[in-house]
Short mmCIF file of C-alpha atoms in Angstrom, two decimals:
data_model
loop_
_atom_site.label_atom_id
_atom_site.label_comp_id
_atom_site.label_asym_id
_atom_site.label_seq_id
_atom_site.Cartn_x
_atom_site.Cartn_y
_atom_site.Cartn_z
CA UNK A 29 40.91 132.19 150.23
CA UNK A 30 40.38 135.74 151.38
CA UNK A 31 38.13 137.96 149.62
CA UNK A 32 38.78 141.47 148.31
CA UNK A 33 35.87 143.37 147.04
CA UNK A 34 35.46 146.29 144.67
CA UNK A 35 32.68 148.96 144.31
CA UNK A 36 31.37 149.71 141.83
CA UNK A 37 31.57 146.68 139.57
CA UNK A 38 30.72 149.33 136.65
CA UNK A 39 30.52 152.64 136.10
CA UNK A 40 29.89 155.04 133.19
CA UNK A 41 30.43 158.73 133.49
CA UNK A 42 30.96 162.06 131.50
CA UNK A 43 34.08 163.60 130.26
CA UNK A 44 35.60 165.87 132.96
CA UNK A 45 33.71 164.13 136.18
CA UNK A 46 35.64 162.51 138.88
CA UNK A 47 35.11 158.60 139.95
CA UNK A 48 35.97 157.10 142.89
CA UNK A 49 36.56 153.11 143.12
CA UNK A 50 36.54 151.50 146.59
CA UNK A 51 38.51 148.24 147.27
CA UNK A 52 38.02 146.45 150.74
CA UNK A 53 39.72 143.25 151.81
CA UNK A 54 36.70 141.62 153.69
CA UNK A 55 38.56 139.22 156.43
CA UNK A 56 42.00 140.24 156.60
CA UNK A 57 44.03 143.19 157.09
CA UNK A 58 45.67 144.33 154.05
CA UNK A 59 49.00 146.01 154.82
CA UNK A 60 49.47 146.87 151.09
CA UNK A 61 47.20 147.09 148.23
CA UNK A 62 47.76 147.48 144.93
CA UNK A 63 45.78 149.20 141.82
CA UNK A 64 46.16 147.61 138.40
CA UNK A 65 44.65 149.07 134.75
CA UNK A 66 43.63 146.60 132.18
CA UNK A 67 43.22 147.76 128.44
CA UNK A 68 41.15 145.43 126.35
CA UNK A 69 43.03 142.21 125.36
CA UNK A 70 46.09 143.44 127.20
CA UNK A 71 47.65 142.29 130.53
CA UNK A 72 47.23 143.86 134.10
CA UNK A 73 49.46 147.11 134.20
CA UNK A 74 50.48 148.05 138.07
CA UNK A 75 49.57 151.53 138.58
CA UNK A 76 50.46 152.22 142.28
CA UNK A 77 51.09 150.60 145.53
CA UNK A 78 49.72 151.82 148.75
CA UNK A 79 50.52 151.04 152.19
CA UNK A 80 48.04 152.04 154.94
CA UNK A 81 48.78 155.33 156.38
CA UNK A 82 51.38 156.54 153.76
CA UNK A 83 51.42 158.04 150.41
CA UNK A 84 50.97 155.69 147.43
CA UNK A 85 53.97 154.90 145.10
CA UNK A 86 53.04 155.25 141.74
CA UNK A 87 54.56 153.39 138.60
CA UNK A 88 56.41 155.40 135.98
CA UNK A 89 53.98 157.16 133.50
CA UNK A 90 50.89 157.32 135.90
CA UNK A 91 49.81 160.53 136.96
CA UNK A 92 49.54 160.70 140.61
CA UNK A 93 47.34 163.95 140.44
CA UNK A 94 45.16 162.31 137.91
CA UNK A 95 44.60 159.05 140.00
CA UNK A 96 44.31 159.76 143.75
CA UNK A 97 44.67 156.80 145.68
CA UNK A 98 44.03 156.72 149.48
CA UNK A 99 44.80 153.99 151.92
CA UNK A 100 43.09 155.25 155.35
CA UNK A 101 42.68 151.76 157.05
CA UNK A 102 43.76 148.27 156.86
CA UNK A 103 40.69 146.97 154.92
CA UNK A 104 39.88 149.96 152.35
CA UNK A 105 41.72 151.78 149.62
CA UNK A 106 40.21 154.15 147.12
CA UNK A 107 41.41 154.96 143.71
CA UNK A 108 39.70 158.31 142.41
CA UNK A 109 39.91 158.95 138.76
CA UNK A 110 39.80 162.91 138.49
CA UNK A 111 38.58 164.79 135.30
CA UNK A 112 38.04 161.53 133.58
CA UNK A 113 38.31 161.35 129.85
CA UNK A 114 37.50 158.52 127.32
CA UNK A 115 41.06 157.45 127.24
CA UNK A 116 40.68 156.68 131.02
CA UNK A 117 38.06 154.07 130.14
CA UNK A 118 39.36 150.52 131.15
CA UNK A 119 39.23 147.96 133.73
CA UNK A 120 40.73 148.65 137.18
CA UNK A 121 41.56 145.81 139.38
CA UNK A 122 42.90 146.26 143.13
CA UNK A 123 44.58 143.59 145.02
CA UNK A 124 45.57 143.06 148.60
CA UNK A 125 48.04 141.47 150.68
CA UNK A 126 48.74 141.15 154.36
CA UNK A 127 52.43 141.00 155.91
CA UNK A 128 52.98 138.48 158.77
CA UNK A 129 56.23 139.16 160.49
CA UNK A 130 58.98 139.02 157.53
CA UNK A 131 56.70 136.90 155.38
CA UNK A 132 54.27 138.36 152.93
CA UNK A 133 51.15 136.36 152.46
CA UNK A 134 49.36 135.74 148.94
CA UNK A 135 48.03 138.66 146.99
CA UNK A 136 44.24 138.50 146.50
CA UNK A 137 42.73 140.30 143.64
CA UNK A 138 39.20 141.92 143.60
CA UNK A 139 36.91 141.36 141.01
CA UNK A 140 37.46 144.57 139.17
CA UNK A 141 35.69 147.88 138.16
CA UNK A 142 34.80 148.64 134.53
CA UNK A 143 34.98 152.49 133.94
CA UNK A 144 33.49 153.99 130.90
CA UNK A 145 33.97 157.73 130.12
CA UNK A 146 31.73 159.15 127.50
CA UNK B 10 61.14 145.03 132.55
CA UNK B 11 60.64 142.14 135.15
CA UNK B 12 57.40 141.38 133.49
CA UNK B 13 56.75 137.77 132.74
CA UNK B 14 56.03 136.46 129.33
CA UNK B 15 53.78 133.93 128.26
CA UNK B 16 53.68 131.84 125.06
CA UNK B 17 51.91 131.35 122.93
CA UNK B 18 49.82 134.66 122.71
CA UNK B 19 46.91 132.81 121.39
CA UNK B 20 46.08 129.15 121.32
CA UNK B 21 43.14 127.40 119.96
CA UNK B 22 42.40 123.49 120.58
CA UNK B 23 39.86 120.89 120.09
CA UNK B 24 37.70 120.34 123.24
CA UNK B 25 39.29 117.41 125.24
CA UNK B 26 42.90 117.95 123.79
CA UNK B 27 45.60 119.27 126.41
CA UNK B 28 46.50 122.96 126.43
CA UNK B 29 49.97 124.07 127.49
CA UNK B 30 51.00 127.38 128.08
CA UNK B 31 54.45 128.76 129.20
CA UNK B 32 55.76 131.66 130.93
CA UNK B 33 59.13 133.33 131.17
CA UNK B 34 60.64 135.72 133.57
CA UNK B 35 63.67 137.68 134.19
CA UNK B 36 64.58 137.85 137.87
CA UNK B 37 64.79 135.69 141.01
CA UNK B 38 61.20 135.16 142.38
CA UNK B 39 59.55 134.25 145.78
CA UNK B 40 56.68 132.28 143.91
CA UNK B 41 54.87 132.15 140.41
CA UNK B 42 51.03 132.60 140.25
CA UNK B 43 48.67 131.49 137.28
CA UNK B 44 45.39 133.40 137.00
CA UNK B 45 42.34 132.68 134.49
CA UNK B 46 40.58 135.67 133.28
CA UNK B 47 37.06 135.31 131.42
CA UNK B 48 36.52 138.16 129.10
CA UNK B 49 35.53 141.26 130.90
CA UNK B 50 35.59 139.88 134.37
CA UNK B 51 38.10 139.55 137.05
CA UNK B 52 41.28 137.39 137.92
CA UNK B 53 40.70 134.08 139.20
CA UNK B 54 43.59 132.56 141.16
CA UNK B 55 44.39 129.11 139.67
CA UNK B 56 47.63 128.06 141.36
CA UNK B 57 50.78 129.28 143.24
CA UNK B 58 53.96 127.53 143.19
CA UNK B 59 56.79 128.73 145.35
CA UNK B 60 60.59 129.08 144.22
CA UNK B 61 61.47 126.00 145.95
CA UNK B 62 58.78 123.88 144.26
CA UNK B 63 59.26 122.01 140.93
CA UNK B 64 55.61 120.73 140.12
CA UNK B 65 52.26 121.18 141.50
CA UNK B 66 48.98 119.71 140.62
CA UNK B 67 45.40 120.92 140.95
CA UNK B 68 42.54 119.14 139.43
CA UNK B 69 43.01 119.08 135.76
CA UNK B 70 45.83 121.60 136.30
CA UNK B 71 49.55 120.86 136.44
CA UNK B 72 52.12 123.83 136.77
CA UNK B 73 55.98 123.38 136.57
CA UNK B 74 58.71 125.64 137.66
CA UNK B 75 62.15 125.68 136.57
CA UNK B 76 63.89 128.35 138.31
CA UNK B 77 67.28 127.73 136.39
CA UNK B 78 65.55 128.79 133.07
CA UNK B 79 63.26 131.13 134.72
CA UNK B 80 60.20 129.45 133.36
CA UNK B 81 56.80 128.08 134.33
CA UNK B 82 54.38 126.02 132.30
CA UNK B 83 50.76 125.64 132.75
CA UNK B 84 49.03 122.11 131.44
CA UNK B 85 45.42 122.06 131.42
CA UNK B 86 44.17 118.37 130.57
CA UNK B 87 41.06 117.44 129.00
CA UNK B 88 40.10 120.82 128.35
CA UNK B 89 36.51 121.82 128.36
CA UNK B 90 34.61 124.78 126.48
CA UNK B 91 34.44 126.62 129.71
CA UNK B 92 38.06 126.86 130.20
CA UNK B 93 38.05 129.38 127.08
CA UNK B 94 39.78 132.59 128.67
CA UNK B 95 42.84 134.18 128.96
CA UNK B 96 45.85 133.06 131.24
CA UNK B 97 48.21 135.27 132.90
CA UNK B 98 51.35 134.29 134.86
CA UNK B 99 52.45 136.52 137.53
CA UNK B 100 55.75 136.63 139.55
CA UNK B 101 56.29 137.95 142.79
CA UNK B 102 59.81 139.14 142.65
CA UNK B 103 62.43 138.77 145.02
CA UNK B 104 63.68 142.01 145.22
CA UNK B 105 61.09 144.33 144.10
CA UNK B 106 59.30 145.84 146.95
CA UNK B 107 56.78 142.88 147.09
CA UNK B 108 54.93 143.83 143.86
CA UNK B 109 53.62 141.14 141.63
CA UNK B 110 54.45 141.70 138.07
CA UNK B 111 52.19 140.19 135.42
CA UNK B 112 52.85 138.55 132.03
CA UNK B 113 51.00 139.55 128.62
CA UNK B 114 48.84 136.27 128.80
CA UNK B 115 47.83 133.62 126.46
CA UNK B 116 44.20 133.81 125.11
CA UNK B 117 42.79 130.20 125.08
CA UNK B 118 40.05 129.16 122.92
CA UNK B 119 38.39 125.64 123.05
CA UNK B 120 36.93 124.77 120.02
CA UNK B 121 33.61 122.43 120.22
#
């Protein structure tokens, strides 16, 4: 299957700093990328959907000014956690999918990034 | 909410036994996918079943889909210690802006 990578795989930062997470589709052009957050022993919760070249659509309760998403190309989306606080510590997972005509292809997931805010 | 719900939330069985997990959802779907996640790791895609399919096999995995009941089941036969993980179903809704919605997951523990 297609490969989606994330970088970094884990990051530790101080409270108040900003952290950028990259998500790349390695062998296909991702029309849409999704960002999920997962707290320990919980399921994945969709944070936002981003389409290449347009503004991200955020789910209810997700602060768009805190979680900045940029989808500048068909193979790269970034999530920046601004002014991170300990409660932002979580596992962040991206996924990507491509569209062929009127059909959506399977969604592929990245390996995740573990963020720890001290 | 369109989120799928798995049951049981947690399951412990002896190695060699079969494990069955169920998933229910609320709206019409394009497909339903099952994923495995080892503790602290990313998702591993197990199997995708489309809305016009009723059953699918992959190795020791068997997935069924009943769209009339809006439910799916994942059967793992002859379980192994390495099957210990969390299992999630994810529904690709027919009418919701192409977003995949995850269930809460089943934590499976295989006892040696």
